[in-house]
Tab-separated table of C-alpha atoms and ligand atoms in Angstrom:
chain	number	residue	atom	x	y	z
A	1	UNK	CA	-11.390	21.892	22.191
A	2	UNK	CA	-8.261	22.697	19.699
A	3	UNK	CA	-6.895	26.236	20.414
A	4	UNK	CA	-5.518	26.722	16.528
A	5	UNK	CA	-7.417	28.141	13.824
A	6	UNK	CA	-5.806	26.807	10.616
A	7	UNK	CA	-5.365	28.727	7.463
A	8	UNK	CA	-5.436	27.004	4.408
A	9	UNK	CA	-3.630	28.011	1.064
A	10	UNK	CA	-6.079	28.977	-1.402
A	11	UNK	CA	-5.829	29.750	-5.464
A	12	UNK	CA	-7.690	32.388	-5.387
A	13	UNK	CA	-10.659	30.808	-5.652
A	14	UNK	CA	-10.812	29.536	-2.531
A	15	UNK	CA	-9.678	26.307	-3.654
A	16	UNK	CA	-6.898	24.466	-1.595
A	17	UNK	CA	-4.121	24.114	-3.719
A	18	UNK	CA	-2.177	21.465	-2.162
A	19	UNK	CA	-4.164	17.953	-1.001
A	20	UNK	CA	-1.098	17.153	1.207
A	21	UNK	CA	-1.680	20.660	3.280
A	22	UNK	CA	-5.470	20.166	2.703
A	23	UNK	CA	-5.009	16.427	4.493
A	24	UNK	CA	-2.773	17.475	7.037
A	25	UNK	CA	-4.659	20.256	8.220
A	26	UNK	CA	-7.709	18.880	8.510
A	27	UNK	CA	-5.647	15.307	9.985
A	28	UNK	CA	-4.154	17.285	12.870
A	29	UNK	CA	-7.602	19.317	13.620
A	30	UNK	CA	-9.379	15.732	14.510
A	31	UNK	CA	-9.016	13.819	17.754
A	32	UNK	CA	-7.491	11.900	17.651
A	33	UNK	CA	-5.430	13.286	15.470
A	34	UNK	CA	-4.258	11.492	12.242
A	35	UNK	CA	-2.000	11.872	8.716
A	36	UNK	CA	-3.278	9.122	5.620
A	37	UNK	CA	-0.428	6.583	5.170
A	38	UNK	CA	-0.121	7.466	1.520
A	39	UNK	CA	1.890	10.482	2.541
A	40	UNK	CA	4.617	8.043	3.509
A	41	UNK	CA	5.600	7.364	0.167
A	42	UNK	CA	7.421	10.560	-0.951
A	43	UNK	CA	11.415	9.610	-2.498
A	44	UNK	CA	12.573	9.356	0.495
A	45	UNK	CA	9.686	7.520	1.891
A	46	UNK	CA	9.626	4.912	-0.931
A	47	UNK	CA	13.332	4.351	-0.703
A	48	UNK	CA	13.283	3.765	3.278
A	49	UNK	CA	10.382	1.393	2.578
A	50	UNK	CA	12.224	-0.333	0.144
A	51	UNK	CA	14.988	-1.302	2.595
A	52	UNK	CA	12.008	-2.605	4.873
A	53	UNK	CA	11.184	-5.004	2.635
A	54	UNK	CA	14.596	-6.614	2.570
A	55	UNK	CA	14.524	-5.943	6.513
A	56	UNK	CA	14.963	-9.820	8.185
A	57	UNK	CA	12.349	-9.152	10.606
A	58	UNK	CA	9.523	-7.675	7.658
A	59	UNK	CA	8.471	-11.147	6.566
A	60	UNK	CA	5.655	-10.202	4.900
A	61	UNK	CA	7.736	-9.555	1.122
A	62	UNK	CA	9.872	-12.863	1.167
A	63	UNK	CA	6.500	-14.619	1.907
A	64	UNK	CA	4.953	-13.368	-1.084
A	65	UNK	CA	8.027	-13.984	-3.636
A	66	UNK	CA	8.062	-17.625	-2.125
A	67	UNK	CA	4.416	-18.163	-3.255
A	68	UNK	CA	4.847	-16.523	-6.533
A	69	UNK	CA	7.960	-18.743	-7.061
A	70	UNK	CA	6.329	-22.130	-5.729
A	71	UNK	CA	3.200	-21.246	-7.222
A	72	UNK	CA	3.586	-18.745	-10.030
A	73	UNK	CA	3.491	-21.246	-13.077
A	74	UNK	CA	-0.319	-22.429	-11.554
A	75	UNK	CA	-1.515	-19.045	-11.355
A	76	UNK	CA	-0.199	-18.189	-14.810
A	77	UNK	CA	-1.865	-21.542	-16.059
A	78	UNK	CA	-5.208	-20.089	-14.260
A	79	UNK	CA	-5.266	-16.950	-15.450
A	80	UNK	CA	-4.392	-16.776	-18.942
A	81	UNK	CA	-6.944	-18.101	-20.913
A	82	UNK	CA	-7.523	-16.136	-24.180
A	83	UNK	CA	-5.622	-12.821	-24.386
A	84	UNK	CA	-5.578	-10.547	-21.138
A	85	UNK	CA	-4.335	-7.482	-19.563
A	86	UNK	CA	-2.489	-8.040	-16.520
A	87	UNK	CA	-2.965	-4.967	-14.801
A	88	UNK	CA	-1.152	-4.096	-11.164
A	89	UNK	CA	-2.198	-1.534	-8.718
A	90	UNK	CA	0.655	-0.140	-7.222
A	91	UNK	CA	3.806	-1.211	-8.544
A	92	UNK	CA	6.042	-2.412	-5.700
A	93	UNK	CA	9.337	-3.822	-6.365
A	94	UNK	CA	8.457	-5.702	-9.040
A	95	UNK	CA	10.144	-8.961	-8.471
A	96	UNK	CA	6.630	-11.061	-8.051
A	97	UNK	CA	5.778	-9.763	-10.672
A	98	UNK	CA	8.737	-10.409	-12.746
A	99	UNK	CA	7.991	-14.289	-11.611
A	100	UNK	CA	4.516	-14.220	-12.867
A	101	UNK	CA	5.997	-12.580	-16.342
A	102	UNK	CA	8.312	-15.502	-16.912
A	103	UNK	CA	5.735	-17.867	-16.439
A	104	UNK	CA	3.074	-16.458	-18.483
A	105	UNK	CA	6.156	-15.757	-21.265
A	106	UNK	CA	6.836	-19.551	-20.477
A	107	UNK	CA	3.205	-20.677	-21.263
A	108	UNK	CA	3.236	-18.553	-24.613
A	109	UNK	CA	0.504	-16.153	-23.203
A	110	UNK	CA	-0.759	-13.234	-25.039
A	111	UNK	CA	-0.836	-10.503	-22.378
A	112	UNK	CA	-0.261	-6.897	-22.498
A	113	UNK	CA	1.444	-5.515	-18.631
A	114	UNK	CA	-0.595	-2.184	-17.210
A	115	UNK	CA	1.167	-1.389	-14.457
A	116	UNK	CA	-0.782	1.721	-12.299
A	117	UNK	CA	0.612	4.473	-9.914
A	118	UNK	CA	0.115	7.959	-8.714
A	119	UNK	CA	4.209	7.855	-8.649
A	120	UNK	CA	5.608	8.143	-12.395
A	121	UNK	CA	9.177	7.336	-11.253
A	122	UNK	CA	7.804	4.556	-9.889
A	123	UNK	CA	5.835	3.742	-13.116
A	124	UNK	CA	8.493	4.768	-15.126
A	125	UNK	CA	11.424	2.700	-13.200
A	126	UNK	CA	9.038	-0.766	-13.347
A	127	UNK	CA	8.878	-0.293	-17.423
A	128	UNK	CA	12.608	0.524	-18.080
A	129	UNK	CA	13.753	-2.115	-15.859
A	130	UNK	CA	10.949	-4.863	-17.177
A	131	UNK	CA	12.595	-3.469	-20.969
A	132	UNK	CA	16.244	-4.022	-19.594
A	133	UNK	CA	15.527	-7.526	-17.791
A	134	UNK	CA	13.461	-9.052	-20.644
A	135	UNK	CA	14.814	-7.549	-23.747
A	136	UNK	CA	13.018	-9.929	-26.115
A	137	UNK	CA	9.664	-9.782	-24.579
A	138	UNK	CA	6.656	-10.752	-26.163
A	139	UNK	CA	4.376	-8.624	-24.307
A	140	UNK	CA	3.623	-4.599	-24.316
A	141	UNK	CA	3.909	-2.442	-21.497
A	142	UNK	CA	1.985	0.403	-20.866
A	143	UNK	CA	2.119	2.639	-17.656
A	144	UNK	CA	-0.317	4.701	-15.962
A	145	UNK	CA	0.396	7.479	-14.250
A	146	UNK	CA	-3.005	8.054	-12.059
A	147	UNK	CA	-4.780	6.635	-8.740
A	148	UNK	CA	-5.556	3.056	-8.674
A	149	UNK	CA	-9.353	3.289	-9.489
A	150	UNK	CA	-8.683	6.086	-12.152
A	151	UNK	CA	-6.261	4.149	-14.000
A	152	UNK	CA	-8.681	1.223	-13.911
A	153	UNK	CA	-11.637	3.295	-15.239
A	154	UNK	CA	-9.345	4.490	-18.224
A	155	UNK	CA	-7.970	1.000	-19.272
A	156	UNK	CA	-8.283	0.490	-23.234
A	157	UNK	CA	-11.180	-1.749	-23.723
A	158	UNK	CA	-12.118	-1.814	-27.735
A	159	UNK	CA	-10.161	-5.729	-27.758
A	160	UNK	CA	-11.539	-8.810	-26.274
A	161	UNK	CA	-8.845	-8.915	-23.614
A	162	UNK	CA	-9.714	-9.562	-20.032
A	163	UNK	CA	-8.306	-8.415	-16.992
A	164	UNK	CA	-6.046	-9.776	-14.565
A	165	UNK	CA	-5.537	-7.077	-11.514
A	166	UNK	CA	-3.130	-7.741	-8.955
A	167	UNK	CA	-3.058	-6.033	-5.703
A	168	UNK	CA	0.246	-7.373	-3.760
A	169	UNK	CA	2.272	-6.904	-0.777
A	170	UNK	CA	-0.706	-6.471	1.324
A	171	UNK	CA	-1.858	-2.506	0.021
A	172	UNK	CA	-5.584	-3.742	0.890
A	173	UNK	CA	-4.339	-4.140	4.757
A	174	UNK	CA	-3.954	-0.189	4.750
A	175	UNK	CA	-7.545	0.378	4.582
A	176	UNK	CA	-9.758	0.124	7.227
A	177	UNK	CA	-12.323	-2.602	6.998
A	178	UNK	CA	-14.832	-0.355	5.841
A	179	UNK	CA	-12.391	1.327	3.558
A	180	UNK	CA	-11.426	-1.642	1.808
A	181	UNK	CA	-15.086	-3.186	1.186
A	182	UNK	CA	-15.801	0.039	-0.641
A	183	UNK	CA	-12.500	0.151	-2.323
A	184	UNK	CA	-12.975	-3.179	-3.857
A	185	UNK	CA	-16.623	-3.112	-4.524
A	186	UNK	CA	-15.209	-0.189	-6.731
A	187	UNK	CA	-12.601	-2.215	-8.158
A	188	UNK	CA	-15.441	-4.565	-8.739
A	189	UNK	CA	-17.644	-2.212	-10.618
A	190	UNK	CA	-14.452	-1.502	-13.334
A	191	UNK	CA	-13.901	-5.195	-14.069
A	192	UNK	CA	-15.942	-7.337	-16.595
A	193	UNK	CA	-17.528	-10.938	-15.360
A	194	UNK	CA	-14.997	-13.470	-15.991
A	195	UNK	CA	-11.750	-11.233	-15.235
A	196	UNK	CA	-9.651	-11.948	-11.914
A	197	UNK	CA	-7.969	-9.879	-9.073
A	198	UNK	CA	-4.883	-11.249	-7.517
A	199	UNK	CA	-4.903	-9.577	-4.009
A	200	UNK	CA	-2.448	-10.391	-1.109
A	201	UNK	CA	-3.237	-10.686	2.580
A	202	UNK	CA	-1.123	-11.090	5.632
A	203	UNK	CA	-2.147	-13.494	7.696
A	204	UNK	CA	-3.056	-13.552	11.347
A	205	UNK	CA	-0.317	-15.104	13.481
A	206	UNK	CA	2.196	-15.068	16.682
A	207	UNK	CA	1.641	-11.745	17.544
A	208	UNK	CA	5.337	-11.322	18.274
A	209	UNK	CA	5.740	-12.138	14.802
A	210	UNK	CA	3.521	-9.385	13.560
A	211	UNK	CA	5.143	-6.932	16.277
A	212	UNK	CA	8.925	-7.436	15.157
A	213	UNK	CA	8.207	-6.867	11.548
A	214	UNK	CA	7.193	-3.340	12.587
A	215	UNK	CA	9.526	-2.310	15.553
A	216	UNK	CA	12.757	-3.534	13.743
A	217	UNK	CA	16.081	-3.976	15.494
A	218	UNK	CA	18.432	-1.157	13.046
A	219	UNK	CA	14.871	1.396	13.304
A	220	UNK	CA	13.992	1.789	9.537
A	221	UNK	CA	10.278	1.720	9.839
A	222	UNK	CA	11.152	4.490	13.117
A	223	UNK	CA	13.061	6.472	10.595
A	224	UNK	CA	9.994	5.719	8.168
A	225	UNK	CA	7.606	7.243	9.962
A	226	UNK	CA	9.491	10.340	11.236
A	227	UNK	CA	10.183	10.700	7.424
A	228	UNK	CA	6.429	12.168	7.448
A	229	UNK	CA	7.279	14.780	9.986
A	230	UNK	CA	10.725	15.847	7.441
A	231	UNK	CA	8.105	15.229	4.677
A	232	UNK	CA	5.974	17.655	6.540
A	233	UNK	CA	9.094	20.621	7.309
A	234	UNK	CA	10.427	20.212	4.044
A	235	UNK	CA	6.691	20.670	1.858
A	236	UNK	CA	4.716	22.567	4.106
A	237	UNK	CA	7.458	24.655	6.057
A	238	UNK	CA	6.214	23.028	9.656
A	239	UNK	CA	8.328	22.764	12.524
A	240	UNK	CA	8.525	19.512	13.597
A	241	UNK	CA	11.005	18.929	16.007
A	242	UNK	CA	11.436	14.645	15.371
A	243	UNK	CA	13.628	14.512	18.741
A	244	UNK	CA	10.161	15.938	20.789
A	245	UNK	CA	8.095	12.944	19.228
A	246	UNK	CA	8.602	9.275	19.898
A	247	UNK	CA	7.356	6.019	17.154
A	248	UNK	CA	4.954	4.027	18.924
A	249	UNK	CA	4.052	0.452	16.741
A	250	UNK	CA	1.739	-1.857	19.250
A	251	UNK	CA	-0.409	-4.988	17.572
A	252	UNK	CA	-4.408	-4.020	18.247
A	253	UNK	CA	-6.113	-7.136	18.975
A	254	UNK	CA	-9.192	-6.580	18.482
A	255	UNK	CA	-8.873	-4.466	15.307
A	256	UNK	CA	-6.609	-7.177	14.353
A	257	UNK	CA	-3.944	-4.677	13.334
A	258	UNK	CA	-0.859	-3.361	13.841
A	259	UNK	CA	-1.044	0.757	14.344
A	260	UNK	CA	1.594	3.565	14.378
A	261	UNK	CA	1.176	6.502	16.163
A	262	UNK	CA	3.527	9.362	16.359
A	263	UNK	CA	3.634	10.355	19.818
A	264	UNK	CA	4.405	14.051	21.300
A	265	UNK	CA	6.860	13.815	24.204
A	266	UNK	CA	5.855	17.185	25.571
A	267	UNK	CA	3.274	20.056	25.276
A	268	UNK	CA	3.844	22.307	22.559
A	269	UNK	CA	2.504	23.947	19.481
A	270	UNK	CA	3.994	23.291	15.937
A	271	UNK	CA	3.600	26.177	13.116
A	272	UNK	CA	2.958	25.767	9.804
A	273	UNK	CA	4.229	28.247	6.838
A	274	UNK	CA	4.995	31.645	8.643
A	275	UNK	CA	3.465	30.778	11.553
A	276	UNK	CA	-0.230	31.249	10.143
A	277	UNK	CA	-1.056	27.881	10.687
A	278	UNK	CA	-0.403	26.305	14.253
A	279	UNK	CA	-1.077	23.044	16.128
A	280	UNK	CA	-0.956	22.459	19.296
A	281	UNK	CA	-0.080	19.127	20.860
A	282	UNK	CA	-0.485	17.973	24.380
A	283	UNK	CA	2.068	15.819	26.641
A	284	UNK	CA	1.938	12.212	25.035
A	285	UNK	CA	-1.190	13.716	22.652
A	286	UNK	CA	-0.763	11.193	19.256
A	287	UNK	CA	-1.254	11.028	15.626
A	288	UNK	CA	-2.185	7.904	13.848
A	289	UNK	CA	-0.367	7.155	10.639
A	290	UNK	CA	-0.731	3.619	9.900
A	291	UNK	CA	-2.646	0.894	10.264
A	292	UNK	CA	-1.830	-2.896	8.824
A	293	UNK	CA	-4.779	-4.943	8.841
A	294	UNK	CA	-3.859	-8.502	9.473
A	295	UNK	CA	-6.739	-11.179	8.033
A	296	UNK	CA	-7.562	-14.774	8.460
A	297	UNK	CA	-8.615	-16.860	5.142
A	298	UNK	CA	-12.316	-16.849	6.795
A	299	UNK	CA	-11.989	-12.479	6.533
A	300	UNK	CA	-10.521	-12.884	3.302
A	301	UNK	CA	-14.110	-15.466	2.039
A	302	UNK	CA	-16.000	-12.939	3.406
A	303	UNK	CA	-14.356	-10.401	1.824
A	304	UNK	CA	-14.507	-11.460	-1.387
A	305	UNK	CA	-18.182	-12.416	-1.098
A	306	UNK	CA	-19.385	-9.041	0.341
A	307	UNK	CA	-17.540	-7.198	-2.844
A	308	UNK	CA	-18.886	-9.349	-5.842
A	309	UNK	CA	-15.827	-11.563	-6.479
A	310	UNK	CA	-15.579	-15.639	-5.834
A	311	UNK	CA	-12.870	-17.307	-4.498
A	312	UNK	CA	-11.297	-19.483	-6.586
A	313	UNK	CA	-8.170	-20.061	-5.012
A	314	UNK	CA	-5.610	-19.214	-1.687
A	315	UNK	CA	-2.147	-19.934	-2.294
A	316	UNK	CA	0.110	-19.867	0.927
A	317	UNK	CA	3.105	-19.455	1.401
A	318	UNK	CA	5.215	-22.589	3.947
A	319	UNK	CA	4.687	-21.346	6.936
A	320	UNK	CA	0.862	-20.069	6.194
A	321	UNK	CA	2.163	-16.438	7.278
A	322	UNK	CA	0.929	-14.558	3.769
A	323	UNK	CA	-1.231	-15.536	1.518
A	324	UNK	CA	-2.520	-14.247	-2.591
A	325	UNK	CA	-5.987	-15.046	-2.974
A	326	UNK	CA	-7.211	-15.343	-6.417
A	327	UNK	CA	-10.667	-13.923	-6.802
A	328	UNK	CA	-13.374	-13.924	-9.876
A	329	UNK	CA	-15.674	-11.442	-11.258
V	401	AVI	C1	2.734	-0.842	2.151
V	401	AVI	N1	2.224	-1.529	3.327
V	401	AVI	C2	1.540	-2.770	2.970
V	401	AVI	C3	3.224	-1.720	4.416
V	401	AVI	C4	2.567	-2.452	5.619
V	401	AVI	O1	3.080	-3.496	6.008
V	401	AVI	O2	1.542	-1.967	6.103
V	401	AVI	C5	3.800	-0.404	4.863
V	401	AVI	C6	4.705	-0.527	6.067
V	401	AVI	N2	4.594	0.175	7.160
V	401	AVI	C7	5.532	-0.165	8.026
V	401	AVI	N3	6.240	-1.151	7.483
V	401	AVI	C8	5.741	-1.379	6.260
């Protein structure tokens, strides 16, 4: 049984004011004990992850630009008939999707660009640099600063545009199975028959493969994950001493995913605030904070079918380690 009694902020009201202190307490009061992934992503979390994706060992990014460059100009053909909304959850780095925006500029489509994220910098750095790379453009851009199923919900829809979503760089594979079926059976319910999601997968493979691209040799995705634990001193006043933990990335079989767990080195008790909040851990007690869910094309068909979309195409990459599956309402 935990020994802690957690105190949460409150407004007054006895509302908690901050969901990152709300999801952390209740996290670290579960066995095991756990912290969402999306609390990765703060400035200095987004910035590490960046230099992942250029990491040689994280395939998983150059897999994806190869198929949008080998196969961009199909998908474009695909997709754009009549005007559309091309709408991305999650804005990544933006460089697949600065392929796909040449080709559909190439093709003469009519498409407006929604890009969607809970991070305005993020939203706001995609627009200014899509402005500076394609001065001329003949397409409008308009940001949304909210949640991915939000900013779906409050897409402008007096026109006769459909919708293109993309979900790249394999988001989905941070939801658990369950997680994602009733994510995108969501995402379903906000699209109109006859519009498309773009959603990428990695792929099942050598599990050494898999393993490298999260235990990399100059530690990034180690100094990733102890981020949260800075994240977590620096917000919510804890006391997380990083050198008492260790970064523990193993491939799980038969979740078919890789996890991370932070792991406590020794026994001892971390406080929150002034103290009012405390947590105690035991010797080589963990907390989950990732998991990567890894798919095989049959997953992804099955996928698709149990959340109201068809398949109507895969497009891999050459060596069949990532692929974007095309999917109709
Ligand atoms: C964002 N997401 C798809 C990445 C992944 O591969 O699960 C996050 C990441 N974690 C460690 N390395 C990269």
């Amino acid at each position: 049984m935990p020994l802690y009694q957690p105190i949460y902020e409150t407004n007054g009201h006895g509302s908690i004011v901050d969901p990152f202190a709300a999801d952390v307490f209740d996290g670290l009061s579960k066995t095991p004990k756990s912290i969402p992934s999306k609390y990765f992503y703060d400035a200095r979390g987004s910035r590490l992850f960046r230099q992942i994706m250029e990491l040689p060992e994280y395939y998983l990014t150059r897999c994806e630009l190869e198929i949008f460059r080998t196969h961009g100009r199909h998908i474009a053909a695909l997709v754009s008939r009549g005007p559309f909304r091309l709408v991305e959850l999650g804005v990544g780095d933006g460089l697949k999707t600065d392929v796909l925006v040449r080709a559909l500029l190439d093709r003469d489509a009519d498409f407006d660009f929604v890009p969607i994220d809970i991070c305005a910098e993020s939203v706001r750095g995609v627009t200014d640099s899509f402005r500076r790379m394609l001065p001329q453009m003949g397409f409008r851009i308009r940001g949304i600063v909210a949640d991915y199923l939000d900013g779906l919900a409050g897409l402008d829809r007096d026109d006769d545009r459909h919708n293109v979503a993309m979900l790249l760089g394999s988001n989905i594979g941070n939801f658990a199975p369950n997680e994602a079926r009733r994510f995108l059976r969501a995402v379903r319910r906000t699209l109109q028959p006859g519009d498309y999601l773009l959603i990428g997968f990695d792929l099942k493979k050598d599990l050494d493969i898999i393993w490298r691209a999260y235990n990399d040799s100059k530690g990034v995705t180690r100094e990733f994950n102890f981020n949260l634990l800075d994240r977590m001193n620096r917000e919510l006043g804890a006391d997380f001493d990083r050198s008492e933990f260790a970064h523990h990335a193993p491939y799980n079989p038969a979740a078919g995913c890789m996890e991370s767990w932070l792991v406590s080195r020794v026994s001892q008790s971390v406080s929150f605030g002034d103290g009012e909040s405390r947590f105690y851990f035991d010797a080589w007690e963990p907390i989950a904070v990732e998991r990567s869910h890894k798919y095989t094309l049959d997953d992804i068909e099955l996928l698709a079918e149990a959340t109201g979309f068809s398949v109507e195409e895969h497009f891999l990459d050459r060596r069949r380690y990532f692929a974007d599956s095309l999917w109709r309402v």
